[in-house]
PDB file of C-alpha atoms in Angstrom:
ATOM      1  CA  MET M   4      64.025  86.901  68.454  1.00  0.00           C
ATOM      2  CA  GLU M   5      62.585  83.212  67.417  1.00  0.00           C
ATOM      3  CA  VAL M   6      59.624  81.801  68.683  1.00  0.00           C
ATOM      4  CA  VAL M   7      58.919  78.148  69.074  1.00  0.00           C
ATOM      5  CA  TYR M   8      55.123  76.965  69.543  1.00  0.00           C
ATOM      6  CA  ILE M   9      54.957  73.903  71.748  1.00  0.00           C
ATOM      7  CA  ALA M  10      52.535  74.395  74.539  1.00  0.00           C
ATOM      8  CA  GLU M  11      48.880  75.785  74.470  1.00  0.00           C
ATOM      9  CA  GLY M  12      46.837  78.447  75.638  1.00  0.00           C
ATOM     10  CA  THR M  13      42.984  78.636  74.952  1.00  0.00           C
ATOM     11  CA  LEU M  14      40.860  81.540  73.851  1.00  0.00           C
ATOM     12  CA  VAL M  15      36.816  81.958  73.881  1.00  0.00           C
ATOM     13  CA  ILE M  16      35.488  84.873  71.751  1.00  0.00           C
ATOM     14  CA  GLN M  17      32.176  86.558  72.681  1.00  0.00           C
ATOM     15  CA  CYS M  18      30.381  89.105  70.372  1.00  0.00           C
ATOM     16  CA  PHE M  19      27.847  91.322  70.950  1.00  0.00           C
ATOM     17  CA  GLU M  20      25.830  94.179  69.706  1.00  0.00           C
ATOM     18  CA  LYS M  21      25.536  96.469  72.886  1.00  0.00           C
ATOM     19  CA  ASP M  22      24.767  93.791  75.424  1.00  0.00           C
ATOM     20  CA  ARG M  23      22.928  91.700  73.039  1.00  0.00           C
ATOM     21  CA  ASN M  24      24.986  88.246  71.635  1.00  0.00           C
ATOM     22  CA  ILE M  25      25.589  87.920  68.112  1.00  0.00           C
ATOM     23  CA  SER M  26      25.418  84.423  66.610  1.00  0.00           C
ATOM     24  CA  ASP M  27      26.959  83.335  63.512  1.00  0.00           C
ATOM     25  CA  VAL M  28      29.863  85.640  63.342  1.00  0.00           C
ATOM     26  CA  HIS M  29      32.736  84.516  61.354  1.00  0.00           C
ATOM     27  CA  ILE M  30      35.911  84.540  63.186  1.00  0.00           C
ATOM     28  CA  CYS M  31      39.163  83.997  61.422  1.00  0.00           C
ATOM     29  CA  ILE M  32      42.583  83.772  63.870  1.00  0.00           C
ATOM     30  CA  ARG M  33      46.183  83.950  62.091  1.00  0.00           C
ATOM     31  CA  ASP M  34      49.309  83.685  63.897  1.00  0.00           C
ATOM     32  CA  ASP M  35      51.909  86.407  63.372  1.00  0.00           C
ATOM     33  CA  ARG M  36      54.153  84.292  61.338  1.00  0.00           C
ATOM     34  CA  LYS M  37      52.448  82.543  59.096  1.00  0.00           C
ATOM     35  CA  MET M  38      49.520  84.863  58.362  1.00  0.00           C
ATOM     36  CA  VAL M  39      47.339  81.898  56.951  1.00  0.00           C
ATOM     37  CA  PRO M  40      44.232  80.918  59.023  1.00  0.00           C
ATOM     38  CA  ILE M  41      44.724  78.562  61.613  1.00  0.00           C
ATOM     39  CA  VAL M  42      41.440  78.554  63.120  1.00  0.00           C
ATOM     40  CA  ASP M  43      38.108  79.613  60.920  1.00  0.00           C
ATOM     41  CA  ILE M  44      34.711  79.287  62.967  1.00  0.00           C
ATOM     42  CA  LYS M  45      31.354  80.884  63.939  1.00  0.00           C
ATOM     43  CA  THR M  46      29.992  82.163  66.821  1.00  0.00           C
ATOM     44  CA  GLY M  47      27.163  80.063  68.416  1.00  0.00           C
ATOM     45  CA  VAL M  48      23.610  81.067  69.394  1.00  0.00           C
ATOM     46  CA  ASP M  49      25.114  82.525  72.795  1.00  0.00           C
ATOM     47  CA  GLY M  50      27.662  84.656  70.658  1.00  0.00           C
ATOM     48  CA  LYS M  51      30.536  82.681  72.099  1.00  0.00           C
ATOM     49  CA  THR M  52      32.794  80.592  70.130  1.00  0.00           C
ATOM     50  CA  GLU M  53      33.849  77.069  71.501  1.00  0.00           C
ATOM     51  CA  LYS M  54      37.154  77.084  73.337  1.00  0.00           C
ATOM     52  CA  ILE M  55      40.193  77.325  71.044  1.00  0.00           C
ATOM     53  CA  GLN M  56      43.185  75.856  71.647  1.00  0.00           C
ATOM     54  CA  LEU M  57      46.255  77.893  70.310  1.00  0.00           C
ATOM     55  CA  GLN M  58      49.863  77.160  70.254  1.00  0.00           C
ATOM     56  CA  THR M  59      52.186  79.160  72.643  1.00  0.00           C
ATOM     57  CA  PRO M  60      55.862  79.114  73.654  1.00  0.00           C
ATOM     58  CA  GLU M  61      56.658  76.535  76.346  1.00  0.00           C
ATOM     59  CA  LYS M  62      56.313  78.388  79.653  1.00  0.00           C
ATOM     60  CA  GLU M  63      59.763  76.884  80.699  1.00  0.00           C
ATOM     61  CA  LYS M  64      61.364  78.767  77.732  1.00  0.00           C
ATOM     62  CA  SER M  65      59.889  82.118  78.770  1.00  0.00           C
ATOM     63  CA  PHE M  66      62.413  82.291  81.224  1.00  0.00           C
ATOM     64  CA  GLN M  67      65.263  82.566  79.040  1.00  0.00           C
ATOM     65  CA  GLN M  68      66.526  85.806  77.993  1.00  0.00           C
ATOM     66  CA  GLY M  69      65.203  86.707  74.205  1.00  0.00           C
ATOM     67  CA  GLN M  70      62.138  84.397  74.538  1.00  0.00           C
ATOM     68  CA  CYS M  71      58.664  85.842  74.401  1.00  0.00           C
ATOM     69  CA  PRO M  72      56.469  84.390  77.127  1.00  0.00           C
ATOM     70  CA  TYR M  73      53.137  84.036  74.769  1.00  0.00           C
ATOM     71  CA  GLY M  74      51.828  83.229  71.458  1.00  0.00           C
ATOM     72  CA  ILE M  75      50.497  86.099  69.168  1.00  0.00           C
ATOM     73  CA  PHE M  76      47.634  86.040  67.039  1.00  0.00           C
ATOM     74  CA  HIS M  77      45.471  88.304  64.871  1.00  0.00           C
ATOM     75  CA  ILE M  78      41.830  88.173  64.898  1.00  0.00           C
ATOM     76  CA  GLU M  79      39.040  89.019  62.579  1.00  0.00           C
ATOM     77  CA  CYS M  80      35.332  89.000  63.447  1.00  0.00           C
ATOM     78  CA  SER M  81      32.707  89.681  60.650  1.00  0.00           C
ATOM     79  CA  LYS M  82      29.374  89.517  59.508  1.00  0.00           C
ATOM     80  CA  THR M  83      27.124  91.137  57.388  1.00  0.00           C
ATOM     81  CA  GLY M  84      25.625  94.353  58.267  1.00  0.00           C
ATOM     82  CA  TYR M  85      28.371  94.815  60.964  1.00  0.00           C
ATOM     83  CA  ALA M  86      31.899  96.440  60.653  1.00  0.00           C
ATOM     84  CA  CYS M  87      34.545  93.952  60.752  1.00  0.00           C
ATOM     85  CA  ALA M  88      36.190  93.747  64.079  1.00  0.00           C
ATOM     86  CA  CYS M  89      40.023  93.235  63.762  1.00  0.00           C
ATOM     87  CA  PHE M  90      42.395  92.653  66.726  1.00  0.00           C
ATOM     88  CA  LYS M  91      46.148  92.617  66.015  1.00  0.00           C
ATOM     89  CA  ASN M  92      48.847  91.174  68.530  1.00  0.00           C
ATOM     90  CA  VAL M  93      46.360  89.298  70.821  1.00  0.00           C
ATOM     91  CA  GLN M  94      48.628  87.809  73.699  1.00  0.00           C
ATOM     92  CA  ILE M  95      47.895  84.132  74.400  1.00  0.00           C
ATOM     93  CA  PHE M  96      49.926  82.726  77.352  1.00  0.00           C
ATOM     94  CA  PRO M  97      50.557  78.835  77.761  1.00  0.00           C
ATOM     95  CA  GLY M  98      48.190  77.273  80.270  1.00  0.00           C
ATOM     96  CA  VAL M  99      45.887  80.185  80.538  1.00  0.00           C
ATOM     97  CA  ASN M 100      42.182  80.562  79.463  1.00  0.00           C
ATOM     98  CA  SER M 101      41.677  83.944  77.870  1.00  0.00           C
ATOM     99  CA  TYR M 102      38.525  85.650  76.889  1.00  0.00           C
ATOM    100  CA  LEU M 103      37.995  88.242  74.333  1.00  0.00           C
ATOM    101  CA  ARG M 104      34.800  90.340  74.344  1.00  0.00           C
ATOM    102  CA  VAL M 105      34.123  91.903  70.670  1.00  0.00           C
ATOM    103  CA  ASP M 106      31.665  94.692  70.746  1.00  0.00           C
ATOM    104  CA  MET M 107      30.430  95.026  66.864  1.00  0.00           C
ATOM    105  CA  LYS M 108      29.110  97.871  65.432  1.00  0.00           C
ATOM    106  CA  LYS M 109      26.073  98.010  62.729  1.00  0.00           C
ATOM    107  CA  ASP M 110      27.529  99.071  59.352  1.00  0.00           C
ATOM    108  CA  ASP M 111      26.572  98.013  55.862  1.00  0.00           C
ATOM    109  CA  LYS M 112      29.621  99.693  54.168  1.00  0.00           C
ATOM    110  CA  GLY M 113      32.062  97.045  55.163  1.00  0.00           C
ATOM    111  CA  SER M 114      34.147  99.073  57.056  1.00  0.00           C
ATOM    112  CA  LYS M 115      37.006  97.708  59.789  1.00  0.00           C
ATOM    113  CA  ASP M 116      37.341  98.820  63.445  1.00  0.00           C
ATOM    114  CA  GLU M 117      41.137  97.631  64.243  1.00  0.00           C
ATOM    115  CA  ILE M 118      42.429  97.609  67.538  1.00  0.00           C
ATOM    116  CA  ILE M 119      46.395  96.954  67.841  1.00  0.00           C
ATOM    117  CA  PHE M 120      47.733  95.634  70.952  1.00  0.00           C
ATOM    118  CA  PRO M 121      51.083  96.878  71.576  1.00  0.00           C
ATOM    119  CA  HIS M 122      53.713  94.076  72.302  1.00  0.00           C
ATOM    120  CA  HIS M 123      54.814  93.992  75.877  1.00  0.00           C
ATOM    121  CA  HIS M 124      57.759  95.978  76.405  1.00  0.00           C
ATOM    122  CA  LEU M 125      59.828  93.745  78.721  1.00  0.00           C
ATOM    123  CA  PHE M 126      60.267  91.227  75.551  1.00  0.00           C
ATOM    124  CA  VAL M 127      60.570  93.749  72.833  1.00  0.00           C
ATOM    125  CA  GLU M 128      64.071  95.410  72.115  1.00  0.00           C
ATOM    126  CA  ASP M 129      64.115  99.073  72.321  1.00  0.00           C
ATOM    127  CA  ASN M 130      67.284 100.901  70.952  1.00  0.00           C
ATOM    128  CA  ASN M 131      66.365 104.019  72.760  1.00  0.00           C
ATOM    129  CA  ALA M 132      66.420 102.682  76.222  1.00  0.00           C
TER     130      ALA M 132
END
């Protein structure tokens, strides 16, 4: 299934330790096609990123058979003294403002906490169906 990215959705990421905002968290966003960083920023004093614009498939094309209606991204949030928070298959829809809350854990060992979002079953071929 080929995905063409020509529309945009937005994402704001906010990082916390418990309920305390964490500033200067390094955020790296990759799309699932190239795996090279397309966004490389840090959170501000409020623990939030600025609004990030990400390319998504055109909304009208999502109604065609075999077209995925969202962009798929992988996000890493890292800061010294914390476990790296990794999110795979984050879905961003065209014309939609999305928010990702990241709860970071203290860790000096360089470990990773990974969350993998499953692809939506309406848009993934299932040979067992």
